[in-house]
Coordinates of C-alpha atoms and ligand atoms in Angstrom, one line a residue:
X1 CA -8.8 13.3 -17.1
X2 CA -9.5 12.5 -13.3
X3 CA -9.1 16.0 -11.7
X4 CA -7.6 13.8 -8.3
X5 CA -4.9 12.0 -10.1
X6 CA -1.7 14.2 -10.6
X7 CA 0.0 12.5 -13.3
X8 CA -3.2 12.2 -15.7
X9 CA -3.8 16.5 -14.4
X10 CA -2.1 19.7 -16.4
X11 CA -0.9 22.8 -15.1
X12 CA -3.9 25.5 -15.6
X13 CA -6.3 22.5 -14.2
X14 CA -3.9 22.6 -10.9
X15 CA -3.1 26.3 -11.1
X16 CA -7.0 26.7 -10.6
X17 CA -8.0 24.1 -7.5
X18 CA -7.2 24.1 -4.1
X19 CA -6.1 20.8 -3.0
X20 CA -5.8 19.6 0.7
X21 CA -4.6 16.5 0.8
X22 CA -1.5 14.6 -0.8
X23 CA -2.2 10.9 -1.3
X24 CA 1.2 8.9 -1.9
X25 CA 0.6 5.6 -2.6
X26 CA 3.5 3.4 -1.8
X27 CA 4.0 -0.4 -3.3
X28 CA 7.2 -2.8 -3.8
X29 CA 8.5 -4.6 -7.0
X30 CA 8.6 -8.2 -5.9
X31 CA 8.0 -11.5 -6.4
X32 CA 4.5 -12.8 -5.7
X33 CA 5.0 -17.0 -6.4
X34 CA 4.6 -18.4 -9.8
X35 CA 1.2 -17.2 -10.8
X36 CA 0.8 -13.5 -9.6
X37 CA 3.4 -10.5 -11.5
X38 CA 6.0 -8.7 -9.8
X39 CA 4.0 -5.3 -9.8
X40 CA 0.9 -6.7 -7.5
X41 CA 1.9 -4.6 -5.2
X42 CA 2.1 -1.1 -7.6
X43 CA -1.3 -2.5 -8.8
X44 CA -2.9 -2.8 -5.4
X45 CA -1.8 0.7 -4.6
X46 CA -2.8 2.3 -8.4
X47 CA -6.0 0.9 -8.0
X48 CA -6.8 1.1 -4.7
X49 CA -5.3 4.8 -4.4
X50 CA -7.0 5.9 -7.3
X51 CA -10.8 4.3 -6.5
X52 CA -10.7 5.5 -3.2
X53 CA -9.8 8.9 -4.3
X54 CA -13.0 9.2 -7.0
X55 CA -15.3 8.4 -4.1
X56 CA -13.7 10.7 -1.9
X57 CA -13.4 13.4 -4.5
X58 CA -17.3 12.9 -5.1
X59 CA -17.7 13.3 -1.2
X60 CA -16.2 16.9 -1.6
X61 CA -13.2 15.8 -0.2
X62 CA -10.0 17.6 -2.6
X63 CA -7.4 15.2 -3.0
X64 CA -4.8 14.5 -5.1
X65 CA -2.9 11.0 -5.6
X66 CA 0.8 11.4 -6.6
X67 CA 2.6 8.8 -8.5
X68 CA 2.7 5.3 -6.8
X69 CA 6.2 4.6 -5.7
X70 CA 7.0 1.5 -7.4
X71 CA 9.7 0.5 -4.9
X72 CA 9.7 -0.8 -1.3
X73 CA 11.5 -2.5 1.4
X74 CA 12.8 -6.0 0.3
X75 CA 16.0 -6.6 2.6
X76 CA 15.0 -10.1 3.3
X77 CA 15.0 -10.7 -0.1
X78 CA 17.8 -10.0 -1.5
X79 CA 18.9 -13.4 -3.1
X80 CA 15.4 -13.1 -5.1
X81 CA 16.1 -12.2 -8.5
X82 CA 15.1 -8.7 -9.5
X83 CA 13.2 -8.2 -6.3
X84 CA 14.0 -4.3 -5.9
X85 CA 14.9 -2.9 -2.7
X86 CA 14.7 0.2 -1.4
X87 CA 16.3 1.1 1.8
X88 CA 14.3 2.5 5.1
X89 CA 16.8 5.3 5.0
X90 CA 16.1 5.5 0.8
X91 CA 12.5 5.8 1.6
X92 CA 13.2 8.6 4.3
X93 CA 15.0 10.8 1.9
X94 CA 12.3 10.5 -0.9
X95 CA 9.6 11.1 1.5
X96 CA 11.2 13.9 3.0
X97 CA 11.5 15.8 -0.5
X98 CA 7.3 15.0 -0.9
X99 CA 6.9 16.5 1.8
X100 CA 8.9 19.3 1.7
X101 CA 7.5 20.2 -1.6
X102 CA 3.7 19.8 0.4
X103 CA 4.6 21.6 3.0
X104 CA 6.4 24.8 1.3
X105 CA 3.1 24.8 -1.3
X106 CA 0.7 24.9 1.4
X107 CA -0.4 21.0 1.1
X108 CA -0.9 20.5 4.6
X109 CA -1.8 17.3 4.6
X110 CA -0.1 13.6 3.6
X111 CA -1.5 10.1 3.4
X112 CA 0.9 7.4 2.5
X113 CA -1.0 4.7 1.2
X114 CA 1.0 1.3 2.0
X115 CA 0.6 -1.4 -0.1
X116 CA 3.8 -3.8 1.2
X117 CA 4.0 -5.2 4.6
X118 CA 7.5 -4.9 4.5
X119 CA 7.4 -0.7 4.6
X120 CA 7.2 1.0 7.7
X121 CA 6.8 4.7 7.9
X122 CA 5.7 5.1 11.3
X123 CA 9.3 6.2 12.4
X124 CA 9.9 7.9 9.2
X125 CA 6.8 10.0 10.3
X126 CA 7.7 10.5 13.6
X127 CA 11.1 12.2 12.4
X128 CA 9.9 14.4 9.4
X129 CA 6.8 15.8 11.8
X130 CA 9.2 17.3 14.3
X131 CA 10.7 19.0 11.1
X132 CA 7.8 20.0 9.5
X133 CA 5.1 20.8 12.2
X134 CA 2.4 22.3 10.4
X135 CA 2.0 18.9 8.2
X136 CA -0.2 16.2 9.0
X137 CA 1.6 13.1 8.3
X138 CA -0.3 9.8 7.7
X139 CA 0.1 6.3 6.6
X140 CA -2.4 3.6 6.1
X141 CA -2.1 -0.1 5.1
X142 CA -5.2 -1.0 3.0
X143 CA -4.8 -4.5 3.3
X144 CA -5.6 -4.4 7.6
X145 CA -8.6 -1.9 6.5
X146 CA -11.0 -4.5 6.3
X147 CA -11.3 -8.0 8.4
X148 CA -10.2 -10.5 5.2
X149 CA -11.8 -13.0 7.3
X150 CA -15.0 -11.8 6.1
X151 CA -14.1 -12.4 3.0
X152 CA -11.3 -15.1 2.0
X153 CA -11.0 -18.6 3.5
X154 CA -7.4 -18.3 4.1
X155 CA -5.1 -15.6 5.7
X156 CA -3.1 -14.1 3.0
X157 CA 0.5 -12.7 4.1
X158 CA 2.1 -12.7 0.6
X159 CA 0.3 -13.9 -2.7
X160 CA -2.2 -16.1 -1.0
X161 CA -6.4 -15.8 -1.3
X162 CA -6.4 -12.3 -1.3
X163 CA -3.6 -11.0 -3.3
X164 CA -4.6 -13.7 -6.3
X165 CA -8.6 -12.4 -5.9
X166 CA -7.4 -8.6 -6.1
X167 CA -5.2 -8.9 -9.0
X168 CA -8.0 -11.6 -10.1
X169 CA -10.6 -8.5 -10.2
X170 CA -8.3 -5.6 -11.5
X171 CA -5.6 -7.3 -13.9
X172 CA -7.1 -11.3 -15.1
X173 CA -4.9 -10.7 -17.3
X174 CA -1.7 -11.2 -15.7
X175 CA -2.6 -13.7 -13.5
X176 CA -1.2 -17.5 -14.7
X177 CA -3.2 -20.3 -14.2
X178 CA -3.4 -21.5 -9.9
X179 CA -2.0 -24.9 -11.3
X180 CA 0.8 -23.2 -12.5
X181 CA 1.3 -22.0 -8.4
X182 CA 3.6 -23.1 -5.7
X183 CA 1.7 -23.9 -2.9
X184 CA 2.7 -21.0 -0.8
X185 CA 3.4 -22.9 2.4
X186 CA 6.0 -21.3 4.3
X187 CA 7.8 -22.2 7.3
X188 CA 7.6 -20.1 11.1
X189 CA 10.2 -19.3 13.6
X190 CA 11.0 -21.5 15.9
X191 CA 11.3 -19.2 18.5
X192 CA 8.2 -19.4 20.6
X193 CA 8.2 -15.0 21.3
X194 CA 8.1 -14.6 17.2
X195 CA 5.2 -17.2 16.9
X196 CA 3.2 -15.1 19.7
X197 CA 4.1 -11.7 17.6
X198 CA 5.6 -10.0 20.5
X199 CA 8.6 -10.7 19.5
X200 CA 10.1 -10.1 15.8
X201 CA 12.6 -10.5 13.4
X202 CA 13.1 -10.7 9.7
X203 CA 12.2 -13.8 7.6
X204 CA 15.3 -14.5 5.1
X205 CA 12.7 -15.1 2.3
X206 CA 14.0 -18.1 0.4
X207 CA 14.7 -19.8 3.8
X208 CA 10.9 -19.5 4.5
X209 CA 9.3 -20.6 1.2
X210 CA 9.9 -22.2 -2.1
X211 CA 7.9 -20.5 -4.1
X212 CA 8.0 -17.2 -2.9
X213 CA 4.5 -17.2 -1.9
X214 CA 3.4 -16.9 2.1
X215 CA -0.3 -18.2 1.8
X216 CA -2.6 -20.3 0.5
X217 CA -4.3 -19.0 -2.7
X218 CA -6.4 -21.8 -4.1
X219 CA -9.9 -20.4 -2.9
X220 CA -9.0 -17.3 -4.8
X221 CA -12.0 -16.0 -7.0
X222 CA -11.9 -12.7 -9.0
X223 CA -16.1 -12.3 -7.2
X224 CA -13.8 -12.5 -4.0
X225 CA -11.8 -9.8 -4.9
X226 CA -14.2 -7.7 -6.4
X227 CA -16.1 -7.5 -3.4
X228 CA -12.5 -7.0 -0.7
X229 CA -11.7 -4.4 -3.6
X230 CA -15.2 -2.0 -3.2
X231 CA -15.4 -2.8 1.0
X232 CA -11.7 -1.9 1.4
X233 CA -11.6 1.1 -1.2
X234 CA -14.9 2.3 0.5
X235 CA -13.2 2.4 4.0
X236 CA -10.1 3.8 2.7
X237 CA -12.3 6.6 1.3
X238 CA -14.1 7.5 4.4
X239 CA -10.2 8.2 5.9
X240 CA -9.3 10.7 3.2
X241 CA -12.6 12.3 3.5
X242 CA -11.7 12.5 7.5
X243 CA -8.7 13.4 7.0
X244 CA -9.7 16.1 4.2
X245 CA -12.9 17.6 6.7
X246 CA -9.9 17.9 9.6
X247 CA -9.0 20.5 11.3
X248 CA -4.9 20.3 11.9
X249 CA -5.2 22.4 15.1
X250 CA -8.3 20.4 16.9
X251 CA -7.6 16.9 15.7
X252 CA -8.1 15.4 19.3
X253 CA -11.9 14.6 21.3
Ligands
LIG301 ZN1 2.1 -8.2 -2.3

């Protein structure tokens, strides 16, 4: 039993600590091309949540990781079979009642740990801290938490290098052979604004790519991903331990 992961924890081992931070790892149930399973993202934030926890926990830091929310925003795919969406209003309601629960148990503090580029809490966060002010409300996206230049060939936006190292490293298993791949090219706007990233709208999925895949994965190695995995889950880490050490009323130098 891992004393900083709720769902493997029992009531007198909870009863007895004093936790100070919530960790909710959040993912999406989608698909990632022909080669990587429809949970990479749930993986990702499992594995991810739970790694970074054990080496904050052995920093001191007490933490605890809820269940990962297997379900995230997948509007702009709705024609993709099985591709589960959650709604941004959905998502509000669900984090409201984690919090709530936090917040009346004296849990001050929440990190959501975002696994799918296609959640955004930052508005979510911005409405449930005027309603509960004593909570520190957080969200994090592992996959900016490192430069993947560093360490992949080729930017991954959706089941490219990356994505096929990680799972590569923490699930070979699942993982079909590349050949098996589309090639994960995917077309752009048109519009010049979108291309610059000042301007943005959503991509219709299936309109964009074939395969479902945004990226090219053919350089993926599982050495790659074991080495993202440790530098990203180390940095991740150092934020709950920050955030942990915090002081909610001097939070600003
Ligand atoms: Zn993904």
């Amino acid at each position: 039993m891992r004393p900083y992961i709720l769902a493997e924890n029992n009531w007198k081992n909870i009863k007895e600590t004093t936790y100070e931070v919530g960790i909710l790892p959040w993912g999406a149930c989608e698909a990632h091309n022909y080669h990587l399973p429809y949970g990479t993202d749930i993986i990702e934030a499992d594995n991810i949540a739970s790694e970074s926890a054990r080496l904050a926990w052995e920093q001191g830091a007490k933490i605890i990781v809820l269940p990962t929310i297997p379900f995230g925003v997948n509007t702009g795919q709705f024609d993709v079979t099985l591709n589960i969406n959650m709604n941004p209003s959905t998502q509000l309601c669900v984090l409201r009642d984690v919090v709530e629960v936090l917040n009346r148990q004296g849990i001050y503090k929440l990190i959501i740990l975002n696994s799918h580029g296609g959640n955004d809490f930052k508005t979510m966060i911005r409405e449930l801290g005027l309603q509960f002010p004593n909570m520190f409300l957080s969200s994090c996206n592992w996959y900016q938490a490192v430069d993947q230049k560093t360490f992949f060939d080729h930017k991954d936006d959706h089941a490219g290098e990356m994505e096929t190292s990680v799972i590569m490293h923490l699930r070979p298993e699942l993982v079909r052979p590349i050949a098996e791949a589309g090639d994960g090219t995917a077309k752009k706007f048109r519009m010049k604004a979108i291309q610059e990233g000042w301007a943005w709208a959503e991509r219709k999925w299936l309109k964009v790519t074939k395969d479902t895949g945004v990226g090219d994965h053919r350089q993926a190695t599982p050495e790659k991903g074991t080495r993202y995995f440790a530098a990203v889950t180390k940095k991740v880490a150092a934020f709950f331990v920050d955030v942990a050490k915090a002081d909610r009323n001097d939070l600003y130098a």
